[in-house]
Short mmCIF file of C-alpha atoms and ligand atoms in Angstrom, two decimals:
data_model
loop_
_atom_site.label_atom_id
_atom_site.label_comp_id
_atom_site.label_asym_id
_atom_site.label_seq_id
_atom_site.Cartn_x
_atom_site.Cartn_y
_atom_site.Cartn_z
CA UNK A 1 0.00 0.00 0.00
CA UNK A 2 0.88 3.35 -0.95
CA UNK A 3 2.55 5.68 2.33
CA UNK A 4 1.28 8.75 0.86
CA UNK A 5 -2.61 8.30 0.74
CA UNK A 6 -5.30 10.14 -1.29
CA UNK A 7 -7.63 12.47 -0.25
CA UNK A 8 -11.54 11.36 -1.05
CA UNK A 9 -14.10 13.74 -1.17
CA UNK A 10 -17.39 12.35 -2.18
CA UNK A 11 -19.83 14.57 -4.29
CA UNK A 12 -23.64 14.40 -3.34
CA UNK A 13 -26.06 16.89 -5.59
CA UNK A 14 -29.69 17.17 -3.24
CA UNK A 15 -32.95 18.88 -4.66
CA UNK A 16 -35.76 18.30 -2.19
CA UNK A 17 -33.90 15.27 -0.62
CA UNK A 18 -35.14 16.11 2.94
CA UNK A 19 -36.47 11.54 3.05
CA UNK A 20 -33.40 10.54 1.92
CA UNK A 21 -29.91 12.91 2.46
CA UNK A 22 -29.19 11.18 6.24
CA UNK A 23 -29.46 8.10 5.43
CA UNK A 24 -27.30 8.17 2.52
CA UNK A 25 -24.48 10.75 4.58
CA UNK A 26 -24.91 7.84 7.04
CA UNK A 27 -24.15 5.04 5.00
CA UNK A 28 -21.15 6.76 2.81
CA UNK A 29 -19.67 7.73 6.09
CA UNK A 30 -19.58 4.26 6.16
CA UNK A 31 -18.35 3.66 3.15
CA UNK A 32 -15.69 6.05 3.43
CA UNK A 33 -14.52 4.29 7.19
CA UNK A 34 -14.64 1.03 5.69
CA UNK A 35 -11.98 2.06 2.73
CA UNK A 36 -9.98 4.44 5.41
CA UNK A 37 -9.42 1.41 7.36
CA UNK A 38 -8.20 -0.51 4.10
CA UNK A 39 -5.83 1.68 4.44
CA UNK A 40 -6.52 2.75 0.43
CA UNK A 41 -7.80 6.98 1.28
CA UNK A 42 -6.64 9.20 4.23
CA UNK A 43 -8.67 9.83 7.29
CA UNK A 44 -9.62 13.40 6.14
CA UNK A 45 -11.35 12.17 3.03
CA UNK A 46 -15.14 13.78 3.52
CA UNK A 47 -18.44 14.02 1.84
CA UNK A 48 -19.25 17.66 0.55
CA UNK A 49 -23.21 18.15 -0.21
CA UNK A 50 -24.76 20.59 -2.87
CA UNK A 51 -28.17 21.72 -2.22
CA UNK A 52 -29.30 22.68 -5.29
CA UNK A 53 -31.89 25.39 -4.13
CA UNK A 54 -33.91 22.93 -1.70
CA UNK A 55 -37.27 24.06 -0.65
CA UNK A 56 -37.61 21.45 1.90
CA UNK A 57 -35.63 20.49 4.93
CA UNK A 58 -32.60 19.36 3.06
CA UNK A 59 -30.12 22.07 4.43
CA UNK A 60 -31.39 21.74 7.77
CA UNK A 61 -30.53 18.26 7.79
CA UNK A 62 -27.66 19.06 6.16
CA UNK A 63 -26.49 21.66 8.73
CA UNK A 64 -27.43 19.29 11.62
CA UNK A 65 -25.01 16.41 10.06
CA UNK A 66 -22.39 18.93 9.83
CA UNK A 67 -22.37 19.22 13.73
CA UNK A 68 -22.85 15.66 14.45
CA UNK A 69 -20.00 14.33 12.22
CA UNK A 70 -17.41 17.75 11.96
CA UNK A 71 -15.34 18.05 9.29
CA UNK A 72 -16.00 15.01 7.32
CA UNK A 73 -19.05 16.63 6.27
CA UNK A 74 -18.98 20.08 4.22
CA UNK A 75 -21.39 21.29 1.88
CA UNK A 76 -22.46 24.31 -0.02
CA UNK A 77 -25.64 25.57 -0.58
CA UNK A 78 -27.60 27.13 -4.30
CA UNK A 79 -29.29 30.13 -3.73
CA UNK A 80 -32.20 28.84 -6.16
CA UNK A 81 -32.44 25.58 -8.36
CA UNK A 82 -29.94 25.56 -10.92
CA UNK A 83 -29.89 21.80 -11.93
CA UNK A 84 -28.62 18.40 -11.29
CA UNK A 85 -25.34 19.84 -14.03
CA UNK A 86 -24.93 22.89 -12.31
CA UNK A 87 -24.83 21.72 -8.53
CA UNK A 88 -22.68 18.54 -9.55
CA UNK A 89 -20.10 21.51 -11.39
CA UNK A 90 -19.95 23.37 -8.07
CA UNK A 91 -19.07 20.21 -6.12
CA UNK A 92 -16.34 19.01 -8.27
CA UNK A 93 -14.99 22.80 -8.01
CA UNK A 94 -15.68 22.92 -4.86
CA UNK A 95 -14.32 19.78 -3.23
CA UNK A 96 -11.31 21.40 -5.75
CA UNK A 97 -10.90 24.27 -3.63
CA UNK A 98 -11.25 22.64 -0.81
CA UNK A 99 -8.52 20.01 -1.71
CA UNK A 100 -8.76 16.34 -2.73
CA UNK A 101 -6.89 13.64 -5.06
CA UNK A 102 -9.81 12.59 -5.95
CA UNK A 103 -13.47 12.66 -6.27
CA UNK A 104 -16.50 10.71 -6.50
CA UNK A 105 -20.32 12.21 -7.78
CA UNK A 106 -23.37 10.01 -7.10
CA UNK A 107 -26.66 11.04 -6.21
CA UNK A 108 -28.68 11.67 -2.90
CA UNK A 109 -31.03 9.00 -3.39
CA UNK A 110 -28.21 6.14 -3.53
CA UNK A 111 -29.66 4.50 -6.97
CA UNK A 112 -25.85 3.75 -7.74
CA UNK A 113 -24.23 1.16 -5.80
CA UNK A 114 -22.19 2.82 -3.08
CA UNK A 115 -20.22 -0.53 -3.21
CA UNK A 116 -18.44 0.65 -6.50
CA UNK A 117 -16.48 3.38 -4.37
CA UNK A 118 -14.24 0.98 -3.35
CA UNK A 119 -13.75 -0.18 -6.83
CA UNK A 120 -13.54 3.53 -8.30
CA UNK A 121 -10.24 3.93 -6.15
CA UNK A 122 -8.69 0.88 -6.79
CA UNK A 123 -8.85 1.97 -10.46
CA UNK A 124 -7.48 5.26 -9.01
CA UNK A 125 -4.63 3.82 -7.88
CA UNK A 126 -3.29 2.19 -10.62
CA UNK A 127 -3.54 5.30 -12.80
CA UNK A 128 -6.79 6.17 -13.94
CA UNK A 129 -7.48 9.88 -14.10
CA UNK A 130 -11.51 9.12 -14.89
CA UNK A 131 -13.93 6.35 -13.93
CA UNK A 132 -16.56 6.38 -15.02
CA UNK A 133 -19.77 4.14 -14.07
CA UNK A 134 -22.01 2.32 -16.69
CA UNK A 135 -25.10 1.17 -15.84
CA UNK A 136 -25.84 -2.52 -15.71
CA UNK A 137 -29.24 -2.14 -16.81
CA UNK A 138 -32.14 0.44 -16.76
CA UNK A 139 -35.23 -1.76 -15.40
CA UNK A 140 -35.42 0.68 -12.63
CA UNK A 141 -36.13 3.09 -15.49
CA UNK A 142 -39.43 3.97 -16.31
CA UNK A 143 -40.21 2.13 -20.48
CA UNK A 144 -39.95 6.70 -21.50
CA UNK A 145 -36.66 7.40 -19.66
CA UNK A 146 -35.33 3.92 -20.90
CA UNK A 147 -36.05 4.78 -24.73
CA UNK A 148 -35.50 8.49 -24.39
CA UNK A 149 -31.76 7.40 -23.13
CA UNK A 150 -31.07 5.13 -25.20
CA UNK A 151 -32.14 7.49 -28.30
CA UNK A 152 -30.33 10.24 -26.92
CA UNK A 153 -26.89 8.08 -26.75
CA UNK A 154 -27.61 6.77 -30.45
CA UNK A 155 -27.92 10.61 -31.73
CA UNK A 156 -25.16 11.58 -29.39
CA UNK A 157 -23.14 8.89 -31.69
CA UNK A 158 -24.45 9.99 -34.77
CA UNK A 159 -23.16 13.40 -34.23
CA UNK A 160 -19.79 12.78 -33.23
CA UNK A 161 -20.22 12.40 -29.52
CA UNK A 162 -18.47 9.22 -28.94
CA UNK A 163 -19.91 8.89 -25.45
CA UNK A 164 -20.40 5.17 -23.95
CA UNK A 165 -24.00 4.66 -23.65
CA UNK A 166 -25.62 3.74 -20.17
CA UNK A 167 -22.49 6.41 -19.09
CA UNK A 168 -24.00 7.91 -15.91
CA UNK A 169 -22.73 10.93 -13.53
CA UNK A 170 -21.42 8.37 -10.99
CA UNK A 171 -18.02 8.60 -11.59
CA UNK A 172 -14.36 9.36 -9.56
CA UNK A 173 -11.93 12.52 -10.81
CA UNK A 174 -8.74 13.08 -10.07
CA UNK A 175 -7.19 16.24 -9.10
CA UNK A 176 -5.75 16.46 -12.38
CA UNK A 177 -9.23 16.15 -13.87
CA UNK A 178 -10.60 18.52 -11.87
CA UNK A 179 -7.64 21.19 -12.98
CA UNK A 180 -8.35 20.56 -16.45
CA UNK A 181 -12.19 21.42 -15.31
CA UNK A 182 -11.49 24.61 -13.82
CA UNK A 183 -10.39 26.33 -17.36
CA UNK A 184 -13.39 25.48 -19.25
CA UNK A 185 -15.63 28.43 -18.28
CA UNK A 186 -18.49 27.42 -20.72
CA UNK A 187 -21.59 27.67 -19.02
CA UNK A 188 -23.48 24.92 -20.12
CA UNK A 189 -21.09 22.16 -19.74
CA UNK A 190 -22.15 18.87 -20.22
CA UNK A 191 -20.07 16.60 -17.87
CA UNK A 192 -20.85 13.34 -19.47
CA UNK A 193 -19.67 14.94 -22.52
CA UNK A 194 -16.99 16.92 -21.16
CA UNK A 195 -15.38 14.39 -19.11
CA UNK A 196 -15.39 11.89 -22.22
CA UNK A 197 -13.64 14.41 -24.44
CA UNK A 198 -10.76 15.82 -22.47
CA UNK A 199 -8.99 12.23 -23.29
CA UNK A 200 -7.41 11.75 -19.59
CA UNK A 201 -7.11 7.81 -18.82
CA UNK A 202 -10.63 6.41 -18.16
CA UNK A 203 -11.41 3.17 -17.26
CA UNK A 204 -15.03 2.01 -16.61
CA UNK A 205 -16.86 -0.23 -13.77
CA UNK A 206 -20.31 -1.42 -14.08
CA UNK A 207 -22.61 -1.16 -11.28
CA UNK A 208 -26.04 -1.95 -10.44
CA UNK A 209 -29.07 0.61 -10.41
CA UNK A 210 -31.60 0.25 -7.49
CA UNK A 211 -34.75 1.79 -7.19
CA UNK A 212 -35.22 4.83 -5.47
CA UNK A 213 -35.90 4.26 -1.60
CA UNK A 214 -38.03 7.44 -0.78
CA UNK A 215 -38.93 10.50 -2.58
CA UNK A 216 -39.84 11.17 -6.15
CA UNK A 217 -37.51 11.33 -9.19
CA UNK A 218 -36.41 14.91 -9.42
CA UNK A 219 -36.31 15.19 -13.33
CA UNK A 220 -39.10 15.73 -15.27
CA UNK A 221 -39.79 15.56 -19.31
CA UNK A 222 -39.05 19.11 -19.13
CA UNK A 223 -35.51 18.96 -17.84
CA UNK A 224 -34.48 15.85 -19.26
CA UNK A 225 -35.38 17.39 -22.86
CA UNK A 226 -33.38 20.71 -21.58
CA UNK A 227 -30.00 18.39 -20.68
CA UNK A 228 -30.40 16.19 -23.77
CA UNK A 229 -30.31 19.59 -25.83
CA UNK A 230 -28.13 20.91 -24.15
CA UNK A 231 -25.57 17.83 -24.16
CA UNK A 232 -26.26 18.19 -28.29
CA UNK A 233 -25.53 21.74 -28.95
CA UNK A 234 -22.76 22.08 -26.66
CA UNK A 235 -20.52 19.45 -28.41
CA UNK A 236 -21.78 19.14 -31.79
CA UNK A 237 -22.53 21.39 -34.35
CA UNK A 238 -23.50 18.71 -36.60
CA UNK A 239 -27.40 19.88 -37.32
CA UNK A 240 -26.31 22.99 -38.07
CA UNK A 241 -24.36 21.32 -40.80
CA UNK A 242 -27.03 19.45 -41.82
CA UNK A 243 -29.24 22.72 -42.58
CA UNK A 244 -26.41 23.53 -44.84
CA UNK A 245 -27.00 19.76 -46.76
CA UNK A 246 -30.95 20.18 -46.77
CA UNK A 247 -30.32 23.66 -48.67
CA UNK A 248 -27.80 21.72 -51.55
CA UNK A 249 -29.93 19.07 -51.80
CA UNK A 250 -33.03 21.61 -52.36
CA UNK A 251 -30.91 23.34 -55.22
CA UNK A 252 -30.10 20.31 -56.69
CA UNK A 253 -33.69 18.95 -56.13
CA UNK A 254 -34.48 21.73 -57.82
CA UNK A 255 -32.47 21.73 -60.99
CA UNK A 256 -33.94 18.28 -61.39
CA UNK A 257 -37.15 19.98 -61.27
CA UNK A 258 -36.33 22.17 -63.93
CA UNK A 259 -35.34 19.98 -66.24
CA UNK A 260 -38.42 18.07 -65.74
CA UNK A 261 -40.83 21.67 -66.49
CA UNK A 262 -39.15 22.33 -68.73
CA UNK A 263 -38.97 19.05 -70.79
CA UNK A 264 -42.96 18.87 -70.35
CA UNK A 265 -43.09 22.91 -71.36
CA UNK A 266 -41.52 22.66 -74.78
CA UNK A 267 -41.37 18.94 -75.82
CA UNK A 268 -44.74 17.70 -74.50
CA UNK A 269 -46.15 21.17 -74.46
CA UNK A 270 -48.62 19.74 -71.74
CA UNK A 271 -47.66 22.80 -68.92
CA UNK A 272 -50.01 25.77 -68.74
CA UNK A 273 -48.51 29.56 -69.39
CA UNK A 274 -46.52 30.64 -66.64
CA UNK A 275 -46.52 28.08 -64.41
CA UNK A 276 -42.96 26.37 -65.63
CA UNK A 277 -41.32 29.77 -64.37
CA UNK A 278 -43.27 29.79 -61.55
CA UNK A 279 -42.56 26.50 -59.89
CA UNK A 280 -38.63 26.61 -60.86
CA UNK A 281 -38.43 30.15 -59.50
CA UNK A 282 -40.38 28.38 -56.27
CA UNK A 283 -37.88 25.53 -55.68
CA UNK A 284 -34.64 26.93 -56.49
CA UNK A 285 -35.24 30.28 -54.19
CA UNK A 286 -36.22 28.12 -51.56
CA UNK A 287 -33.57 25.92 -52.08
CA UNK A 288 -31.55 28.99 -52.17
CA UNK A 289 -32.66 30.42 -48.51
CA UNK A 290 -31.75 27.43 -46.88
CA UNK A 291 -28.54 26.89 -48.11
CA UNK A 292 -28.21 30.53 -47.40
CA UNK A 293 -29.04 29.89 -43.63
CA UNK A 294 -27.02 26.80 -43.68
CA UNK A 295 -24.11 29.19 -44.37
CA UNK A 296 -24.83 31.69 -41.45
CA UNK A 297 -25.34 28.83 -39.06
CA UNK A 298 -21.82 27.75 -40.17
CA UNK A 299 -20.58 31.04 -38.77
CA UNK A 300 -22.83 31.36 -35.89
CA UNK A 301 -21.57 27.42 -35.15
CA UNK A 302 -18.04 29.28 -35.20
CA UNK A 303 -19.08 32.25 -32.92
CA UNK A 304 -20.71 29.62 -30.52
CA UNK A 305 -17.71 27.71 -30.15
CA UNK A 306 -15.36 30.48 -29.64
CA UNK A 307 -17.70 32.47 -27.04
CA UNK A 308 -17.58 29.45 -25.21
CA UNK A 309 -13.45 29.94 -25.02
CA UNK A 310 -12.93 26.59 -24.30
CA UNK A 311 -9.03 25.97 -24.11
CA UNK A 312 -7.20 25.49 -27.68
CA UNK A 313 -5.34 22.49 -25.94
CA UNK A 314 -4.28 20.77 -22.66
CA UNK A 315 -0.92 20.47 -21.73
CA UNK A 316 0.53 17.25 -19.97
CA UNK A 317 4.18 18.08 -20.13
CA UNK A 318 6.46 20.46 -20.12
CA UNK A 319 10.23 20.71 -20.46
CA UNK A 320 11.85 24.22 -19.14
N1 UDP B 401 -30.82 16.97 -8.48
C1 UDP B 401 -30.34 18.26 -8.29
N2 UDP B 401 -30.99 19.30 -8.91
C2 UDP B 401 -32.07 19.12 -9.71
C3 UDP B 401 -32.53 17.78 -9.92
C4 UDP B 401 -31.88 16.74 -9.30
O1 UDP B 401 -29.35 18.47 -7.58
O2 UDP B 401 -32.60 20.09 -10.20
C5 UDP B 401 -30.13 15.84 -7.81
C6 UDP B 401 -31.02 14.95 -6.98
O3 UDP B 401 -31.19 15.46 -5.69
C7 UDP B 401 -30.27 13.65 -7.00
C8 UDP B 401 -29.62 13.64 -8.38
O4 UDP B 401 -29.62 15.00 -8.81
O5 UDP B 401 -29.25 13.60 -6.02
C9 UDP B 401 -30.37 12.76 -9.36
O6 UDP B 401 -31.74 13.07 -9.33
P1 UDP B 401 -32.89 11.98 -9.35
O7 UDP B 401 -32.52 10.83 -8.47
O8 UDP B 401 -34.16 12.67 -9.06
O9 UDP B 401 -32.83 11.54 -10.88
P2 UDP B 401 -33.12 10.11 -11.52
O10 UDP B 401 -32.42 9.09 -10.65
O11 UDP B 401 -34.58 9.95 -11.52
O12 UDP B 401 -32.49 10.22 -12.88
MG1 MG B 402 -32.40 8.86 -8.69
#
């Protein structure tokens, strides 16, 4: 066993949790004592708690653990609901501030298998920067999330987002990851996304999903529509290209067209005065206005991407 040993901070987003955050401090405490005394994290590792705007007791609670178990607990707290991306962001900067060597995100209600901990820091240890958890199945899923997800991964692909499907926001970070974090100041970061794409070594452990204890599921159509969008147009600018393609294949669409007026117009002289003119003129100016569009969304894709001023590249080493 290592002599120098890491730091563990574990993550926990809460929205309305007030059924369900003790328990779960309560039983990652546990967690965290059984790996301490494995000798695998330091004594200091802790669990740091985002409530995300909580209209319930949540903080309360949260306050109340803080004096019953110290340090090991620390948390901050949202002025209003921001959303499951937003609060997880602020913990991983957070526990980043606060210092760790690593860090793990799962959720209040303890779906994710707190087992896998113990498994995220062996992988760790032997070098991995990321790991990430996969999903062993979605039956705790209701038959729309299950579909939805599974879509949303398959267009995800399509597009260029090479992200593993099933991926899940259960995952450790390392320190390292969480520097390379703290220089992307884009607002609407997707972490599955972003945490696929910086290219630090991932490995991946499959857990097991159980149903939620208490409470309700705090996503809605609503807001799992809003993060699915919001995963797409923050690392792809693929349909914009494809407005570009519809508009070509309209002008070329249309030329066909034309050919075919005009070859009933003067050889089968079937096509009524004015009307030739009027449907090529139709076709190839629509044609024409998409395309157009499909050029300014070319440059507005551009504009996006730099206003987000994501860093050109990362640096691993240096020699000076
Ligand atoms: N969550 C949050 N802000 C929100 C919605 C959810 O911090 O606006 C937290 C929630 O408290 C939980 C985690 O995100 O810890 C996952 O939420 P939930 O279990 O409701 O999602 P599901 O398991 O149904 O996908
Ligand atoms: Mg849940």
């Amino acid at each position: 066993m290592s002599e120098i040993k890491s730091r563990l901070a574990i993550i926990i987003p809460c929205f309305n949790e007030e059924l369900v955050v003790q328990s779960t401090v309560e039983i990652l405490l546990g967690v965290l004592d059984e790996i301490i005394l494995k000798n695998k994290i330091s004594e200091d590792s802790y669990i740091y708690l985002v409530d995300d705007g909580s209209k319930d007791k949540t903080w309360a609670i949260i306050e109340s653990l803080r004096e019953k178990y110290g340090a090991r607990i620390k948390g901050t707290k949202f002025i209003r609901n921001y959303g499951n991306q937003k609060a997880l962001i602020a913990g991983l900067l957070g526990v980043r501030e606060i210092g760790c060597d690593a860090c793990v995100s799962i959720d209040a209600d303890l779906q994710q298998d707190e087992n896998s901990i113990e498994v995220f820091v062996d992988e760790f240890q032997k070098g991995a920067d990321i790991v990430s958890g996969i999903r062993n199945d979605r039956n705790t899923d209701s038959f729309f999330k299950k579909y939805t997800a599974l879509c949303f991964y398959k267009l995800m692909n399509i597009l260029g987002v090479k992200i593993p499907k099933n991926h899940s926001d259960y995952r450790l970070v390392s320190k390292r990851a969480l520097d390379v974090l703290a220089q992307y100041p884009e607002e609407g970061l997707f972490l599955r996304g972003f945490f696929h794409e910086i290219g630090l070594k991932t490995s991946y452990v499959h857990f097991d999903v159980k149903p939620r204890k208490l409470g309700k599921s705090k996503f809605n159509v609503w807001s799992l529509t809003s993060l699915a969008l919001n995963g797409i147009t923050a690392f792809s600018i693929v349909p914009l290209r494809i407005i570009a393609l519809v508009g070509v294949l309209t002008v070329f669409g249309s030329m066909l067209l034309t050919l075919e007026v005009l070859f009933e117009k003067y050889i089968l002289h079937i096509a009524p005065a004015g009307w030739a003119t009027l449907v090529i003129l139709l076709a190839f100016f629509g044609g024409l206005q998409i395309f157009c569009l499909g050029i300014i969304g070319e440059y507005l894709g551009q504009i996006f991407n730099e206003v987000k001023a994501r860093p050109r590249y990362i640096k691993e080493k240096e020699l000076v």
